[in-house]
Every structure is written in C-alpha cells, then in structure tokens.
Short mmCIF file of C-alpha atoms in Angstrom, two decimals:
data_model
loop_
_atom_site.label_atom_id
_atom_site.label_comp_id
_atom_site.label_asym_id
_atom_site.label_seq_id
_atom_site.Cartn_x
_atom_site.Cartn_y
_atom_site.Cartn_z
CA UNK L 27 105.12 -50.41 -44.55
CA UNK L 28 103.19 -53.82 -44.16
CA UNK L 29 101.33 -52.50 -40.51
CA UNK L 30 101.24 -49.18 -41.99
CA UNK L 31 98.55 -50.28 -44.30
CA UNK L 32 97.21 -52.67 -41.97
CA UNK L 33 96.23 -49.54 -39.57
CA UNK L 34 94.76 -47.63 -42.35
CA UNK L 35 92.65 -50.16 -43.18
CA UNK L 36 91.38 -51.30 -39.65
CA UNK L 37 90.61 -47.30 -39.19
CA UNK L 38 87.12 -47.40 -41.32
CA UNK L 39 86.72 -50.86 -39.85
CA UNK L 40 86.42 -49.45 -36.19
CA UNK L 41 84.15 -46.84 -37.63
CA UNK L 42 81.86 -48.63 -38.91
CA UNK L 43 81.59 -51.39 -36.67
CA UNK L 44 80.00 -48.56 -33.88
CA UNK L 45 76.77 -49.54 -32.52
CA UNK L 46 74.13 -47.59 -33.85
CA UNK L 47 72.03 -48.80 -31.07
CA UNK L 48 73.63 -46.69 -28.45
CA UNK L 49 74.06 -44.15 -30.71
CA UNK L 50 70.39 -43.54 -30.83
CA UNK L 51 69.74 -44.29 -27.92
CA UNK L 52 72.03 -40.87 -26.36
CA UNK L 53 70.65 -39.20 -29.18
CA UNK L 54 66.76 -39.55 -27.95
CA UNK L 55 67.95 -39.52 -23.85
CA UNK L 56 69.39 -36.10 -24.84
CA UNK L 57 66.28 -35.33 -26.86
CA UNK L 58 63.97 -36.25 -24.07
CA UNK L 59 66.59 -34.01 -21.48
CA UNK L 60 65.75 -31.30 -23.61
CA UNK L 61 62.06 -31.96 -23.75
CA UNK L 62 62.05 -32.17 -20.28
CA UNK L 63 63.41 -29.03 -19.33
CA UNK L 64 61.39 -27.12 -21.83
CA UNK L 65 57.93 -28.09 -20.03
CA UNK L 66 59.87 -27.38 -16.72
CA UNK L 67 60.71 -23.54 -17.96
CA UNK L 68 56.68 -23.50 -19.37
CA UNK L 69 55.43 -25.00 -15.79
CA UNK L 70 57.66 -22.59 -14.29
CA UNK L 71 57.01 -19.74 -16.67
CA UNK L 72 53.27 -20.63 -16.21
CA UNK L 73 53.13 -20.53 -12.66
CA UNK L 74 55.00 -17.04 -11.96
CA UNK L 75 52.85 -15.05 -14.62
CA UNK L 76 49.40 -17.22 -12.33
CA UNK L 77 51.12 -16.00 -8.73
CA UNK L 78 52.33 -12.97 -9.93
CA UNK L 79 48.60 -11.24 -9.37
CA UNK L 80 48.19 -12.45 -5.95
CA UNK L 81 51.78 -12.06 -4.84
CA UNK L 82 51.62 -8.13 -5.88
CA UNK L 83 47.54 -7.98 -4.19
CA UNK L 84 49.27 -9.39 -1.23
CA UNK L 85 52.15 -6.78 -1.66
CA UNK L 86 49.85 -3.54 -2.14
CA UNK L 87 47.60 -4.54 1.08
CA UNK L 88 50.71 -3.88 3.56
CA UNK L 89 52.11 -0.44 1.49
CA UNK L 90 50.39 3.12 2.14
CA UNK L 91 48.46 4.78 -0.57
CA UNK L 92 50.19 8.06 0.12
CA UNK L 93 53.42 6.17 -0.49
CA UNK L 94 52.53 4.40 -3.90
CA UNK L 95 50.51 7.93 -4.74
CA UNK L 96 53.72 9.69 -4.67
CA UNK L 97 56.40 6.89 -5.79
CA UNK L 98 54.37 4.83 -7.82
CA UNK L 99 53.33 0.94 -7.42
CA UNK L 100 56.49 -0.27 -8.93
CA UNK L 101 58.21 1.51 -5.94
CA UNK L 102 59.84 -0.50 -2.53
CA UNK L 103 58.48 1.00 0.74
CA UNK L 104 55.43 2.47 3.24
CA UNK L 105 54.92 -0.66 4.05
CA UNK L 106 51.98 -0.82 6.87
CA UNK L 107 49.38 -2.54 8.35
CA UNK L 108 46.72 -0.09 8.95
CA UNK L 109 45.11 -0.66 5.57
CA UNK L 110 43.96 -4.08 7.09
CA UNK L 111 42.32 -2.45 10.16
CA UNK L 112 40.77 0.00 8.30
CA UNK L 113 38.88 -2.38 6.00
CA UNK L 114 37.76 -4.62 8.91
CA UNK L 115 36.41 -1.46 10.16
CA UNK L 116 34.79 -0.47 7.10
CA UNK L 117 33.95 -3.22 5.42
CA UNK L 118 32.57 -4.46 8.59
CA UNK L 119 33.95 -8.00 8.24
CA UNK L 120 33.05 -9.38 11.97
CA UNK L 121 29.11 -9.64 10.51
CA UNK L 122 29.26 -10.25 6.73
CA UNK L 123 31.51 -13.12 8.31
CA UNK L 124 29.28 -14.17 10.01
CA UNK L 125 26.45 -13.78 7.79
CA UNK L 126 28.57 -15.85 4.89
CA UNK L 127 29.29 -18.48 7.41
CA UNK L 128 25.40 -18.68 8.32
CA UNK L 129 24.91 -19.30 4.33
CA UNK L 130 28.12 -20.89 3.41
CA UNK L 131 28.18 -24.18 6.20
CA UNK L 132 24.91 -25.95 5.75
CA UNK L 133 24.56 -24.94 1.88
CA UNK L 134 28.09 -27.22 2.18
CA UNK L 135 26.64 -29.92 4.47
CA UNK L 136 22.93 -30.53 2.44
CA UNK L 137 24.61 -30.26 -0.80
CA UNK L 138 27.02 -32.90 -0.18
CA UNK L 139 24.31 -35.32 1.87
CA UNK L 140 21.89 -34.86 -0.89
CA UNK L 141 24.24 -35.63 -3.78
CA UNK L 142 25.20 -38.58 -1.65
CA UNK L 143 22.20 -40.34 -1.28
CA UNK L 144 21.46 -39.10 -5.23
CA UNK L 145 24.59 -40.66 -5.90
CA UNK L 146 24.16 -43.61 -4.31
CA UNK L 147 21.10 -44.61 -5.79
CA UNK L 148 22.38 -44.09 -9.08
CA UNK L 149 25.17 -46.16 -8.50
CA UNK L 150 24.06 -49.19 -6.92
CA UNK L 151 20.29 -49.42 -8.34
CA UNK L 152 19.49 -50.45 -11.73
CA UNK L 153 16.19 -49.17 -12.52
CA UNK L 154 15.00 -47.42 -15.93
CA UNK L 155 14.97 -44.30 -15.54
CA UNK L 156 18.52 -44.62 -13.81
CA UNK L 157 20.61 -42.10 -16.25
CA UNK L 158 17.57 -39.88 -16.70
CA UNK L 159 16.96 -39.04 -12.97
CA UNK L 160 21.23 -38.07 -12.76
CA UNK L 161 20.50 -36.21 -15.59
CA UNK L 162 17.56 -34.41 -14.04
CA UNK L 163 20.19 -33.42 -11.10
CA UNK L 164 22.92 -32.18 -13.00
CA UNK L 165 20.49 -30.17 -15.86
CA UNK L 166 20.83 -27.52 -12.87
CA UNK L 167 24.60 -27.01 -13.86
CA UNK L 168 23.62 -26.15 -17.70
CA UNK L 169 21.27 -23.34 -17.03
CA UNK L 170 23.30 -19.85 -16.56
CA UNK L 171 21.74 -18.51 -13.29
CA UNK L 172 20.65 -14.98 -15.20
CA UNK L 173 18.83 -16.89 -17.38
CA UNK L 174 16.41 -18.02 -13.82
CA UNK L 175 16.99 -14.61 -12.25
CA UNK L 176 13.49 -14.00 -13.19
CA UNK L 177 11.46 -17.20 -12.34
CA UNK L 178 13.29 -18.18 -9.00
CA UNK L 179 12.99 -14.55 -7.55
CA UNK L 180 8.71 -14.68 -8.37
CA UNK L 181 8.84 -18.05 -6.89
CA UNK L 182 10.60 -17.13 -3.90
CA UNK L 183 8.61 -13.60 -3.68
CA UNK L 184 5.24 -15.87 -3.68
CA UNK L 185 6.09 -18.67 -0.99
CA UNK L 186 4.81 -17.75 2.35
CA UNK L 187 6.24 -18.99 5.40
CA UNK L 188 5.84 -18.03 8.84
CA UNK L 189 7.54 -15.27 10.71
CA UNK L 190 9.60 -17.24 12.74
CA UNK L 191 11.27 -18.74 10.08
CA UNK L 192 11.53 -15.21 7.98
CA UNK L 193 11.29 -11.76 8.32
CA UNK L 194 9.64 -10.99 5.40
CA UNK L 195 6.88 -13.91 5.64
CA UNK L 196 8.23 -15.29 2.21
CA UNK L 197 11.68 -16.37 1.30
CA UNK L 198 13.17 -13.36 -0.01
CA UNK L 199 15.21 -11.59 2.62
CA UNK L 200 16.23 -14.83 4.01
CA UNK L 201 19.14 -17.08 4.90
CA UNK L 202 17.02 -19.74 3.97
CA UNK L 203 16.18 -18.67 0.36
CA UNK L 204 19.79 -18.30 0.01
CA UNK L 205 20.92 -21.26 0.98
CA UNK L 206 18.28 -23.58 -0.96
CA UNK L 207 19.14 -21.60 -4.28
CA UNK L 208 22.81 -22.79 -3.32
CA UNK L 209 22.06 -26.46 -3.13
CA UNK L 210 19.43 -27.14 -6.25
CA UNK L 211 22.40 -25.29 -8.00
CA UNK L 212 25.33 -27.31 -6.62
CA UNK L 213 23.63 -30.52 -5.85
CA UNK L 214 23.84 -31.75 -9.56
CA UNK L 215 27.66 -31.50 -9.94
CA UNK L 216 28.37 -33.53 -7.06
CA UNK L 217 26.12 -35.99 -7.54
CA UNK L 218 27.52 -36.56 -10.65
CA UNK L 219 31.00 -36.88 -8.92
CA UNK L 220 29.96 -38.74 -6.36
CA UNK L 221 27.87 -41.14 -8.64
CA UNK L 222 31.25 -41.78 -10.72
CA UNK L 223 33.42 -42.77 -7.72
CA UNK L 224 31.02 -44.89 -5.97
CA UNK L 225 30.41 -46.90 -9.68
CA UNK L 226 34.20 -47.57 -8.93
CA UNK L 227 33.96 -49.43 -5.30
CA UNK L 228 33.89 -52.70 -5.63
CA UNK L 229 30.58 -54.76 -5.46
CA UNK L 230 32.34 -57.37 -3.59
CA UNK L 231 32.52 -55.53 -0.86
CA UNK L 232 28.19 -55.08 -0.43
CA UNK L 233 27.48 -58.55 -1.79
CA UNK L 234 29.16 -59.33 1.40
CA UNK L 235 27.00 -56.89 3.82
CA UNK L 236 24.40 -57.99 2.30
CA UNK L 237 25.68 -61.36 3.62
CA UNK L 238 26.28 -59.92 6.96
CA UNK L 239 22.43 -58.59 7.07
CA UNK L 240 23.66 -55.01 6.56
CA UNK L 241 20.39 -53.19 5.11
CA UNK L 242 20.28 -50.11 2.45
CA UNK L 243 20.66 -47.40 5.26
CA UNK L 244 23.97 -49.50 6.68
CA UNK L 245 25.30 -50.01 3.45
CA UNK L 246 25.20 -46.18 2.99
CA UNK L 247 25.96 -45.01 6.55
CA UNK L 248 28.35 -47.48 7.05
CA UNK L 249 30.39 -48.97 4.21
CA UNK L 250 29.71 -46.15 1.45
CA UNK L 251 30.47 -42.65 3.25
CA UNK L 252 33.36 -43.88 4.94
CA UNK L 253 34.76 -45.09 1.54
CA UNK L 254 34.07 -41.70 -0.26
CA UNK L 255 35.90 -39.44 2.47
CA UNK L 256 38.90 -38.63 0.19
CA UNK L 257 36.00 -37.02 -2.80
CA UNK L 258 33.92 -35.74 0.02
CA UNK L 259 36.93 -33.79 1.33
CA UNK L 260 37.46 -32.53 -2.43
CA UNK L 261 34.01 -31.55 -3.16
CA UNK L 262 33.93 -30.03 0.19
CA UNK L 263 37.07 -27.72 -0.33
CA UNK L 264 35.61 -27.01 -3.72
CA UNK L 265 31.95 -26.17 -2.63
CA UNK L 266 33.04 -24.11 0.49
CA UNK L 267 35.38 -21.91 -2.20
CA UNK L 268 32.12 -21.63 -4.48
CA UNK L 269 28.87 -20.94 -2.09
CA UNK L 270 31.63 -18.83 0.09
CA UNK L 271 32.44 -16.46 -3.18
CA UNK L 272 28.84 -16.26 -4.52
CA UNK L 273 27.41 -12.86 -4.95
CA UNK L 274 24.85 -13.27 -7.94
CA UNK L 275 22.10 -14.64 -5.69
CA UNK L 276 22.89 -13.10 -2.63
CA UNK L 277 22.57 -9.92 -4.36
CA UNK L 278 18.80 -10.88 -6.01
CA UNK L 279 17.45 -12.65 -2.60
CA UNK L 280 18.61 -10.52 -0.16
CA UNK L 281 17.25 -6.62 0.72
CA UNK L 282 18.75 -6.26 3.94
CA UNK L 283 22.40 -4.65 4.33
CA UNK L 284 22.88 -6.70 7.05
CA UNK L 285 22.35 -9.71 5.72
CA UNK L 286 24.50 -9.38 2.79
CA UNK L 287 27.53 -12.15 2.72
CA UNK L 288 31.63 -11.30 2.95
CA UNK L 289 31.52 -10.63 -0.63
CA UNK L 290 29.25 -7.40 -0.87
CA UNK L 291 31.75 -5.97 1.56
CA UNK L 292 34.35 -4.29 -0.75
CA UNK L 293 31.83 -2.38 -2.29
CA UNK L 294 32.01 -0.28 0.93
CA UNK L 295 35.64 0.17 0.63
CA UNK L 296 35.40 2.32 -3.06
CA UNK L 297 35.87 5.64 -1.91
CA UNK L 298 33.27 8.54 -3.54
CA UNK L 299 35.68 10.03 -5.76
CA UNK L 300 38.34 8.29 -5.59
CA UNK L 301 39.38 4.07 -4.86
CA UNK L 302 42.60 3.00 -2.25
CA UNK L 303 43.50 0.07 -4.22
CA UNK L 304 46.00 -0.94 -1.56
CA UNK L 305 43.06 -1.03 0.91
CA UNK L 306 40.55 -2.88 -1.78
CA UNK L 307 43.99 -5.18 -1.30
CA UNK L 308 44.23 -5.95 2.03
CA UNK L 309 39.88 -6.52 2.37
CA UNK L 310 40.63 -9.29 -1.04
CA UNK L 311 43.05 -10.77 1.67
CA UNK L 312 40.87 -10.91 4.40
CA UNK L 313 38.14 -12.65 2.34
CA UNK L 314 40.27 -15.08 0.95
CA UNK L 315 41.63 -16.26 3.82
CA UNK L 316 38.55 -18.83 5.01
CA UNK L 317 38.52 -21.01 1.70
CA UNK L 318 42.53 -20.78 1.85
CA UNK L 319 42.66 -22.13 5.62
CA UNK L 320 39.71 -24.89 4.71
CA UNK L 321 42.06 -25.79 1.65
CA UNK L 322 44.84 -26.23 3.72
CA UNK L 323 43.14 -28.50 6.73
CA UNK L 324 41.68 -30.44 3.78
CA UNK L 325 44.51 -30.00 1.28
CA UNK L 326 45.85 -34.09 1.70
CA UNK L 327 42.37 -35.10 1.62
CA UNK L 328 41.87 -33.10 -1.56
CA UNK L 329 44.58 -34.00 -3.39
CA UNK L 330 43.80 -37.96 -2.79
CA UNK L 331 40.28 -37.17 -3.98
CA UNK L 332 41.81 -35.53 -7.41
CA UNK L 333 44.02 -38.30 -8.20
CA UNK L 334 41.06 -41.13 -7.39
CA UNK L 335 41.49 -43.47 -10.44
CA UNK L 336 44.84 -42.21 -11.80
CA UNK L 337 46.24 -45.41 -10.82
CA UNK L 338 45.30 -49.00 -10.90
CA UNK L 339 46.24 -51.47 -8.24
#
C-alpha cells in the first residue's frame, strides 16, 4: 500500500517537471511547417493562375479554328501547325522582323552607353548640381508618353535632315526618329540603375588606378564596365523586352507600312468579319519568341544583376 501511494504521488511529479522549453519549441517548428506550406500552396496557386494565359495562347496556336468552332476551346484535338505558317505569311513577319530589329538593337546599345557614362559621372563626381542633373535624366520616366504625343511629333515634323539619312527630309517616317524617342525615354531609368550599383563598387579599387596612372576614360572603359556586366545584362534583357514591344511611338512616327515594327503585325491577322483567335495565337508566339530567346542567353546574367546587393560579404 506504501509504493502504491508513492506512484500516485510521483505521477503529477513527472508531469510537471516536463520542459516547457521543448514544448514550445515543437509547438512554433510545427507552426512555422504550417506557415511554410501555406506560402508554398499561394506561390504555387499564384504561379498556375500567371501561366495559365500563356500555357492555353500556346495551346490555341497549334489547334484548328474549324475544330474549336465546332467543339469548343475547352475541347482536346485539331491540333496543327498551319496556323503558324499562315501568320508568317500574313502578318509578314520576315520584314516587320527585320524592321523591329533595325529599331530595337541600337535603341538597346545607346541607351545603355549613355546611361553609363550618365551614371558614371553621377557616381564618382561630386559636383553641385550632382542629384539635379540624375534627376533631369530620369524626369523622362514621369511624363506619360500621350501627354508628349503632341510636342515630340511637331518637333520631329520640323527637323530637316538630308535625304540620305531620311526619306521624308525630316524625322518622321524614320528609323532614326524612332529610335532617339526610344533612348531620351529609356535613358533615365537606367541611369538611375546604373548610378545605384556603381555608388556600391568600392573606391578602393580607383584610388588605386588612379595610382597606376589609369585616367577617367580607363577608369570607365576598363575597371567600371567590366564590373557592371551582371546589371548591364539585366537592363539589357529588360530594355530589349521594352523597345522590342513598343507600339505607341512607332505608331505616331512612322507613315510607312513597311516600316512598321513586329508589333503592328497582328493587326493584319483580324479577319473583316470575323477574328481566328487560334491564329492571333500562334503570330503572339512568334513575336514573343526574340525577348524569350535573349532572356534565356542572358537569363544567369540577369538573375545575378537582380540579386546585386541582397547579400553582404
């Protein structure tokens, strides 16, 4: 009877001598578990319903309209590829390609040079109107482009330049026109990226060029561009995507049809009376695929120019 009682009372002992410590501590790893997996189904959730649009795009390009006409777009089947060689036939792809590409690769090249050197001056000379001339650059960026619809297409109507360099003696009509409207525009953003990284190099590193003899140009040729490849290759991927997809100006500058970029050309795929979606499908394709195969050759040099900064060390 004696251990009987002895047991009984070392039962609430053991209770209460459990650590509460641990106890908590599988209380808030469970808690956390949980957490985790709930932003895992929202990322996951997230990402279907953002691919779900360009998965089913891709999906309607390769299906016949007379198919989906009869069993509906929810259907399985006619799958073809005819609606792709129809819309590089009548969209005319092989020279609003070209034409996009004419625009598209130096509007890339000066904007990125130019924000550069912008950049660069702004980040390694103190002078007083420092801020304000980075400010001037990026004021571009604030502006909604209808809002200069007006001004820049006078301006651009009432600059002459010779023949040689444009058809129409002025720079409307022009690739030129184009691609200058492209650059003041862009020109401010990156130089404002550009301006940020480069504050973060170290000034070690040109307090000893400037020991070596290295001058302004060979600090910048030399020691800064080859330091800023990883945002270059960003802004690049980024630019390329933006310039390449811009219709606003192209459609105010240019009056030529065949000077009009890769973007005006699915207008010429809407039927009179009626509109093949699956072929307006397969022409979205065919345009998206430049700025998906630059994102792709730059995609490691991109993603090390996103995450500049996001660690120390």
């Amino acid at each position: 009877m004696t251990a009987t009682a002895h047991q009984a009372n070392d039962a609430p002992r053991q209770v209460s001598t459990r650590n509460p410590v641990t106890a908590r501590r599988t209380s808030s790893g469970g808690r956390s578990r949980r957490g985790r997996l709930a932003v895992q189904g929202f990322l996951a959730l997230v990402a279907v319903l953002w691919i779900f649009p360009v998965g089913y795009a891709v999906l309607a390009s390769f299906r016949d309209y007379s198919y989906t006409a009869q069993h509906g777009y929810l259907s399985f089947g006619g799958f073809t590829l005819q609606n792709y060689k129809d819309a590089w036939a009548q969209a005319n792809f092989s020279q609003t390609m070209v034409n996009s590409a004419i625009v598209t690769i130096p509007a890339v090249a000066l904007t990125l040079f130019l924000s550069c050197c912008v950049a660069f001056v702004v980040a390694r000379f103190s002078f007083k109107f420092n801020l304000a001339l980075l400010g001037l650059f990026t004021a571009a960026n604030l502006l909604p482009p209808q809002a200069l619809l007006i001004p820049v297409y006078r301006m651009f109507r009432s600059i002459e330049v010779p023949f040689w360099f444009s058809e129409s003696g002025t720079l409307l009509n022009s690739y030129w026109g184009l691609i200058a409207v492209n650059v003041a525009f862009q020109t401010g953003f990156c130089a404002f990226v550009l301006s940020n990284y480069m504050k973060a190099l170290p000034r070690e590193l040109y307090e000893s060029a400037v020991v070596d003899g290295a001058g302004v140009l060979r600090q910048f040729f030399q020691l800064t561009l080859p330091l800023c490849r990883p945002a270059l290759a960003a802004l690049a991927t980024l630019e390329v995507t933006w310039i390449y997809n811009e219709f606003f100006w192209a459609t105010v500058l240019l009056q030529s049809g065949d000077k009009y970029p890769v973007t005006s050309s699915l207008n010429n795929l809407r039927g009179e009376f009626f509109t093949d979606n699956n072929l307006v499908a397969a022409g979205s394709v065919v345009i998206a695929l430049p700025t998906l195969i630059v994102f792709f050759v730059l995609q490691k040099q991109f993603v090390a120019g996103l995450t500049l900064g996001a660690t120390k060390g």
